[in-house]
Amino acid sequence: MIIKNLLNRSHHQPAHLLAGTENILRNPNALAVKRFQHDLVRQSNTGKVIHASGPSGRHSNRGLVATVFGSTGFLGRYVVHKLAKQGIQVVVPYRDEDSKRHLRVMGDLGQIVPLEFDLENDQSINECIRHSHVVYNLIGREHETKNYSFDRLFVEGATKITTAVKDHQIGRLIHVSHLNSSVDSLSKFYRAKAMGEKVVKEIFPDVTIVKPSIMFGQEDRFLNKMVTKPFTFKVNDLETRVRPVSVLDVAEAMQMMSTANSTIGKTFELFGPRTYTHEELFKVLEALTLKPLTPSFGLPLSIFKLINKLIDKLVWWPTLSEDEIVRRCIDDKQVISEGAFGFDHFGIEPDAIENIAISYLRYYRPAALFDTPIERGGLKTKPRSYHVIE
């Protein structure tokens, strides 16, 4: 239709205007494509030039390609969504065919690229990252399996991915650890996380380390488990102090890291605004779900660990493992470590459990009390903010 109108008008236009019309007729794409200086971005550490096009947001193309290992997990799905929403093409490595189906709709057509991979196959890892500008390593498990121990996942697996990133000269690597990771920890999980950090930094010094505390969200195994378990024993007399953080806030910060050169080589410790003991946490959940939850039956730690160790060996599905019992006795860090950064670097004010958990915990209420409002104590909804980092 546009070309037909141009042909009709060309009979009545001066000669000096027809040259531009003829150029458009020969190249119809000239009507839709126009590049500006800000569409070209140069990665400071690799020198690669990235070409952006289209409007901003989901329907644009930022020119960036990101690979998210662990994309089918809890944190991974939110990171994929945040990246695709910014017009970034996302490669999502997967093992099970059904585990990546929900990720396809998170981006525009062609922006979500599923690739089957095996952590033991170096060639499949290379295929997943060879076109990428930024790589996320979110691979992890809360419990060990017969095929994957914590060391095999967090140390050996991280080593393979980091080595591949270095060999392909990819500019950015963002590695997820844990707030309580320590080589001296009593927990195998925390020790393996700390060793993984050390190995990754030795291979790729410019790595960005992200250390979130325990995360809560729609599909978490934290609050949902506390609400749905038919019975729960007291562990450490419910005195362990935790700082839960919203998975949405962590994913938002990680999305911003993809283009922020100021985060290169830095460590970020991300935790929530409030500290709870487990007993206080049960009280909060009781107020949200309007049903009694706080456990009243306690066991000595040694007996509790023995019982769960036996159960874990007898059944094939994951249960409360012995190491998870140990982790439930370890307090979260209360202050940011020296040289590390927090949410304030991104201008993000993290949400507390009371602010947003009702959106999915409401479904655990009795039917008669489903719509009962919660008492917020005059607390106002957090306003949306806009923050730019270099």
XYZ file of N, CA and C in Angstrom, residues 46-205:
480
model
N 36.199 -6.395 26.147
C 36.475 -7.256 24.996
C 36.623 -6.483 23.696
N 36.100 -5.265 23.635
C 36.152 -4.482 22.407
C 35.084 -4.850 21.406
N 34.190 -5.795 21.743
C 33.126 -6.192 20.823
C 32.093 -5.078 20.695
N 31.622 -4.854 19.462
C 30.600 -3.843 19.207
C 29.237 -4.529 19.127
N 28.284 -4.018 19.905
C 26.947 -4.601 19.974
C 25.964 -3.671 19.273
N 25.184 -4.206 18.326
C 24.235 -3.420 17.543
C 22.826 -3.619 18.095
N 22.202 -2.553 18.530
C 20.818 -2.609 19.006
C 19.880 -2.100 17.919
N 18.642 -2.571 17.935
C 17.659 -2.120 16.952
C 16.261 -2.271 17.529
N 15.330 -1.530 16.936
C 13.938 -1.617 17.344
C 13.621 -0.752 18.542
N 12.347 -0.720 18.928
C 11.941 0.057 20.105
C 12.482 -0.599 21.370
N 12.422 0.105 22.464
C 12.905 -0.468 23.714
C 11.919 -1.501 24.240
N 12.399 -2.395 25.103
C 11.521 -3.369 25.721
C 11.527 -4.720 25.040
N 10.496 -5.493 25.305
C 10.405 -6.884 24.872
C 10.521 -7.049 23.357
N 9.973 -6.113 22.585
C 9.934 -6.251 21.131
C 11.159 -5.659 20.445
N 12.162 -5.271 21.209
C 13.384 -4.738 20.622
C 14.443 -5.832 20.550
N 15.579 -5.476 19.983
C 16.732 -6.373 19.954
C 17.932 -5.592 20.466
N 18.338 -5.871 21.693
C 19.439 -5.133 22.303
C 20.785 -5.488 21.685
N 20.823 -6.552 20.884
C 22.085 -6.978 20.303
C 22.895 -7.871 21.218
N 22.458 -8.034 22.448
C 23.151 -8.881 23.419
C 22.611 -10.307 23.364
N 23.510 -11.259 23.550
C 23.118 -12.660 23.689
C 23.607 -13.135 25.051
N 22.703 -13.678 25.856
C 23.044 -14.155 27.198
C 22.724 -15.639 27.306
N 23.638 -16.398 27.891
C 23.394 -17.807 28.186
C 23.173 -17.954 29.680
N 22.082 -18.602 30.063
C 21.738 -18.755 31.480
C 21.745 -20.238 31.830
N 22.873 -20.723 32.359
C 22.922 -22.091 32.866
C 22.123 -22.156 34.168
N 21.283 -23.169 34.291
C 20.381 -23.239 35.434
C 19.111 -22.454 35.204
N 18.791 -22.205 33.945
C 17.626 -21.377 33.597
C 16.306 -22.045 33.946
N 16.294 -23.362 34.091
C 15.043 -24.065 34.381
C 14.746 -24.125 35.877
N 15.629 -23.572 36.697
C 15.433 -23.593 38.137
C 14.615 -22.420 38.643
N 14.582 -22.282 39.956
C 13.752 -21.263 40.605
C 14.209 -19.854 40.244
N 15.464 -19.528 40.512
C 15.986 -18.201 40.175
C 16.107 -18.025 38.670
N 16.469 -19.101 37.955
C 16.728 -19.006 36.521
C 15.560 -18.499 35.710
N 14.340 -18.948 36.011
C 13.173 -18.533 35.224
C 12.930 -17.029 35.344
N 13.226 -16.461 36.521
C 13.031 -15.027 36.707
C 14.121 -14.228 36.001
N 15.348 -14.733 35.997
C 16.435 -14.057 35.286
C 16.163 -14.061 33.785
N 15.719 -15.202 33.249
C 15.387 -15.288 31.821
C 14.296 -14.283 31.470
N 13.263 -14.208 32.293
C 12.165 -13.269 32.039
C 12.656 -11.822 32.044
N 13.481 -11.459 33.025
C 13.975 -10.085 33.127
C 14.855 -9.725 31.934
N 15.699 -10.658 31.492
C 16.576 -10.394 30.347
C 15.771 -10.257 29.059
N 14.858 -11.202 28.816
C 14.060 -11.174 27.587
C 13.184 -9.934 27.526
N 12.741 -9.457 28.668
C 11.904 -8.256 28.717
C 12.667 -7.024 28.253
N 13.999 -7.069 28.339
C 14.834 -5.956 27.891
C 15.289 -6.108 26.437
N 14.794 -7.132 25.737
C 15.173 -7.324 24.345
C 16.473 -8.071 24.163
N 16.920 -8.790 25.181
C 18.156 -9.571 25.108
C 17.816 -10.995 24.676
N 18.553 -11.508 23.692
C 18.339 -12.895 23.275
C 18.953 -13.822 24.324
N 18.186 -14.825 24.746
C 18.608 -15.679 25.858
C 18.713 -17.131 25.390
N 19.887 -17.710 25.580
C 20.094 -19.137 25.333
C 19.809 -19.873 26.639
N 18.903 -20.833 26.602
C 18.512 -21.552 27.822
C 18.916 -23.026 27.700
N 20.069 -23.399 28.237
C 20.469 -24.810 28.242
C 19.537 -25.626 29.139
N 19.197 -26.828 28.702
C 18.273 -27.663 29.476
C 18.696 -29.122 29.372
N 18.213 -29.927 30.303
C 18.458 -31.373 30.271
C 17.186 -32.144 29.941
N 16.077 -31.733 30.533
C 14.804 -32.419 30.316
C 13.939 -31.613 29.351
N 13.350 -32.293 28.387
C 12.575 -31.624 27.338
C 11.427 -30.795 27.900
N 10.791 -31.271 28.961
C 9.638 -30.568 29.520
C 10.020 -29.422 30.449
N 11.273 -29.370 30.867
C 11.665 -28.382 31.877
C 11.824 -26.977 31.316
N 11.887 -26.842 29.982
C 12.128 -25.511 29.405
C 10.928 -24.961 28.652
N 9.801 -25.671 28.660
C 8.655 -25.232 27.855
C 8.109 -23.890 28.317
N 8.077 -23.679 29.638
C 7.506 -22.437 30.161
C 8.385 -21.229 29.866
N 9.641 -21.452 29.467
C 10.552 -20.342 29.193
C 10.344 -19.752 27.799
N 9.777 -20.526 26.882
C 9.645 -20.074 25.496
C 8.803 -18.811 25.365
N 7.797 -18.653 26.198
C 6.870 -17.526 26.072
C 7.372 -16.279 26.797
N 8.542 -16.344 27.387
C 9.041 -15.202 28.154
C 9.675 -14.129 27.281
N 9.938 -14.426 26.026
C 10.537 -13.450 25.125
C 9.816 -13.415 23.802
N 10.165 -12.431 22.973
C 9.572 -12.309 21.647
C 10.038 -13.465 20.765
N 9.451 -13.567 19.586
C 9.756 -14.667 18.677
C 11.254 -14.716 18.365
N 11.880 -15.849 18.628
C 13.300 -16.027 18.344
C 14.237 -15.540 19.421
N 13.705 -14.937 20.477
C 14.566 -14.391 21.526
C 14.914 -15.422 22.600
N 14.150 -16.499 22.700
C 14.459 -17.579 23.634
C 14.939 -18.778 22.818
N 16.186 -19.198 23.060
C 16.805 -20.261 22.264
C 17.149 -21.444 23.170
N 16.312 -22.478 23.232
C 16.624 -23.648 24.061
C 17.684 -24.524 23.382
N 18.665 -24.972 24.161
C 19.695 -25.879 23.667
C 19.906 -26.980 24.701
N 19.833 -28.221 24.253
C 20.078 -29.334 25.170
C 21.564 -29.400 25.501
N 21.873 -29.645 26.774
C 23.283 -29.714 27.154
C 23.483 -30.735 28.262
N 24.750 -31.116 28.421
C 25.151 -32.043 29.474
C 26.378 -31.452 30.144
N 26.334 -31.303 31.453
C 27.443 -30.686 32.180
C 28.728 -31.494 32.057
N 28.611 -32.782 31.736
C 29.796 -33.622 31.579
C 30.342 -33.577 30.155
N 29.649 -32.898 29.253
C 30.048 -32.838 27.844
C 30.540 -31.431 27.522
N 31.847 -31.271 27.370
C 32.422 -29.949 27.117
C 31.935 -29.357 25.800
N 31.705 -30.210 24.799
C 31.256 -29.719 23.501
C 29.880 -29.071 23.601
N 28.987 -29.645 24.391
C 27.648 -29.066 24.532
C 27.708 -27.729 25.271
N 28.632 -27.595 26.226
C 28.811 -26.314 26.914
C 29.296 -25.258 25.931
N 30.252 -25.636 25.082
C 30.770 -24.694 24.077
C 29.683 -24.247 23.110
N 28.806 -25.171 22.717
C 27.714 -24.825 21.808
C 26.765 -23.805 22.435
N 26.601 -23.886 23.737
C 25.656 -22.995 24.423
C 26.188 -21.580 24.585
N 27.500 -21.394 24.570
C 28.050 -20.070 24.881
C 28.782 -19.416 23.719
N 28.933 -20.092 22.590
C 29.839 -19.584 21.558
C 29.385 -18.269 20.928
N 28.098 -17.926 21.017
C 27.622 -16.656 20.458
C 27.302 -15.621 21.537
N 27.605 -15.920 22.774
C 27.129 -15.090 23.887
C 28.081 -13.946 24.225
N 27.489 -12.872 24.766
C 28.250 -11.746 25.301
C 28.334 -11.807 26.823
N 27.383 -12.503 27.444
C 27.362 -12.638 28.902
C 26.843 -14.029 29.253
N 27.468 -14.644 30.258
C 27.092 -15.993 30.689
C 26.749 -15.960 32.174
N 25.611 -16.547 32.515
C 25.189 -16.689 33.910
C 25.345 -18.151 34.320
N 25.932 -18.385 35.480
C 25.995 -19.743 36.032
C 25.132 -19.806 37.285
N 23.932 -20.361 37.129
C 22.981 -20.485 38.235
C 22.787 -21.938 38.646
N 23.619 -22.834 38.129
C 23.423 -24.260 38.379
C 23.599 -24.572 39.862
N 22.655 -25.317 40.415
C 22.761 -25.676 41.822
C 21.648 -26.606 42.261
N 21.871 -27.282 43.374
C 20.871 -28.135 44.008
C 20.934 -27.909 45.509
N 19.791 -28.064 46.181
C 19.767 -27.950 47.637
C 20.140 -29.256 48.318
N 20.200 -30.339 47.542
C 20.543 -31.642 48.106
C 21.387 -32.400 47.093
N 22.179 -33.332 47.571
C 23.011 -34.149 46.693
C 22.191 -35.303 46.119
N 22.607 -35.784 44.944
C 21.988 -36.955 44.336
C 23.074 -38.003 44.101
N 22.670 -39.170 43.620
C 23.658 -40.228 43.393
C 24.602 -39.880 42.238
N 24.168 -38.981 41.355
C 25.009 -38.583 40.227
C 25.773 -37.289 40.472
N 25.218 -36.404 41.278
C 25.834 -35.088 41.464
C 25.963 -34.758 42.949
N 27.210 -34.715 43.398
C 27.498 -34.227 44.744
C 27.626 -32.709 44.687
N 27.709 -32.062 45.848
C 27.874 -30.610 45.875
C 29.184 -30.197 45.205
N 30.255 -30.940 45.461
C 31.551 -30.600 44.858
C 31.508 -30.749 43.339
N 30.824 -31.762 42.874
C 30.754 -31.984 41.427
C 29.983 -30.869 40.730
N 28.961 -30.336 41.394
C 28.164 -29.253 40.815
C 28.851 -27.904 40.946
N 29.189 -27.545 42.186
C 29.613 -26.180 42.483
C 31.092 -25.929 42.216
N 31.897 -26.990 42.155
C 33.335 -26.818 41.914
C 33.705 -27.303 40.512
N 33.482 -28.590 40.246
C 33.860 -29.134 38.942
C 33.004 -28.541 37.823
N 31.698 -28.458 38.040
C 30.819 -27.877 37.017
C 31.131 -26.421 36.751
N 31.355 -25.646 37.823
C 31.701 -24.227 37.661
C 33.032 -24.067 36.943
N 33.977 -24.972 37.206
C 35.281 -24.918 36.534
C 35.128 -25.112 35.030
N 34.305 -26.068 34.626
C 34.109 -26.329 33.197
C 33.478 -25.134 32.490
N 32.455 -24.547 33.098
C 31.779 -23.407 32.474
C 32.709 -22.200 32.406
N 33.435 -21.935 33.481
C 34.334 -20.778 33.515
C 35.466 -20.937 32.517
N 36.015 -22.138 32.399
C 37.080 -22.390 31.423
C 36.576 -22.163 30.002
N 35.361 -22.613 29.713
C 34.786 -22.402 28.382
C 34.579 -20.919 28.103
N 34.131 -20.169 29.109
C 33.945 -18.719 28.949
C 35.273 -18.042 28.631
N 36.314 -18.439 29.325
C 37.638 -17.852 29.085
C 38.156 -18.218 27.699
N 37.985 -19.474 27.287
C 38.473 -19.919 25.978
C 37.767 -19.202 24.837
N 36.493 -18.855 25.010
C 35.733 -18.164 23.964
C 35.847 -16.643 24.072
N 36.647 -16.164 25.017
C 36.882 -14.723 25.203
C 35.567 -13.948 25.365
N 34.696 -14.488 26.190
C 33.424 -13.825 26.487
C 33.661 -12.787 27.576
N 33.084 -11.616 27.412
C 33.403 -10.486 28.283
C 32.865 -10.581 29.692
N 31.692 -11.193 29.886
C 31.046 -11.183 31.199
C 30.694 -12.590 31.660
N 30.990 -12.846 32.931
C 30.557 -14.069 33.596
C 29.966 -13.676 34.941
N 28.740 -14.114 35.206
C 28.055 -13.819 36.467
C 27.777 -15.151 37.155
N 28.402 -15.346 38.296
C 28.372 -16.632 39.006
C 27.600 -16.483 40.311
N 26.651 -17.384 40.553
C 25.818 -17.317 41.754
C 26.362 -18.260 42.824
N 26.603 -17.720 43.999
C 27.048 -18.499 45.153
C 25.980 -18.388 46.248
N 26.385 -18.254 47.494
C 25.430 -18.113 48.599
C 25.991 -17.156 49.628
N 25.105 -16.441 50.302
C 25.509 -15.451 51.296
C 26.381 -16.058 52.390
N 26.110 -17.294 52.788
C 26.816 -17.914 53.911
C 27.953 -18.830 53.480
N 28.377 -18.751 52.230
C 29.447 -19.631 51.762
C 30.730 -19.378 52.541
N 31.382 -20.451 52.946
C 32.622 -20.350 53.717
C 33.344 -21.691 53.662
N 34.659 -21.640 53.493
C 35.439 -22.882 53.439
C 35.499 -23.556 54.803
N 35.181 -22.823 55.861
C 35.223 -23.377 57.219
C 33.836 -23.752 57.744
N 32.828 -23.693 56.888
C 31.460 -23.952 57.336
C 31.263 -25.420 57.710
N 30.323 -25.672 58.603
C 29.957 -27.039 58.967
C 29.112 -27.702 57.885
N 28.568 -26.905 56.976
C 27.704 -27.412 55.911
C 28.519 -27.724 54.658
N 28.307 -28.910 54.091
C 28.973 -29.272 52.835
C 28.538 -28.340 51.710
N 27.278 -27.935 51.726
C 26.732 -27.032 50.709
C 27.494 -25.711 50.709
N 27.663 -25.096 51.876
C 28.347 -23.807 51.974
C 29.835 -23.934 51.654
N 30.458 -25.042 52.050
C 31.881 -25.243 51.740
C 32.096 -25.367 50.233
N 31.229 -26.136 49.580
C 31.358 -26.317 48.132
C 31.120 -25.004 47.389
N 30.161 -24.203 47.848
C 29.910 -22.895 47.239
C 31.152 -22.007 47.342
N 31.804 -22.006 48.506
C 32.996 -21.183 48.710
C 34.151 -21.651 47.828
N 34.326 -22.958 47.712
C 35.380 -23.484 46.845
C 35.103 -23.145 45.388
N 33.837 -23.182 44.991
C 33.484 -22.802 43.627
C 33.830 -21.354 43.330
N 33.547 -20.451 44.279
C 33.928 -19.039 44.115
C 35.426 -18.898 43.888
N 36.200 -19.582 44.716
C 37.658 -19.478 44.647
C 38.186 -19.945 43.295
N 37.692 -21.081 42.822
C 38.146 -21.632 41.545
C 37.769 -20.712 40.387
N 36.552 -20.194 40.405
C 36.081 -19.323 39.325
C 36.910 -18.041 39.257
N 37.221 -17.456 40.408
C 38.020 -16.225 40.432
C 39.429 -16.456 39.909
N 39.994 -17.631 40.187
C 41.345 -17.932 39.703
C 41.374 -18.046 38.181
N 40.335 -18.638 37.610
C 40.295 -18.825 36.149
C 39.890 -17.542 35.437
N 38.921 -16.818 35.994
C 38.336 -15.638 35.332
C 38.250 -14.506 36.357
N 39.306 -13.711 36.514
C 39.333 -12.672 37.561
C 38.228 -11.625 37.440
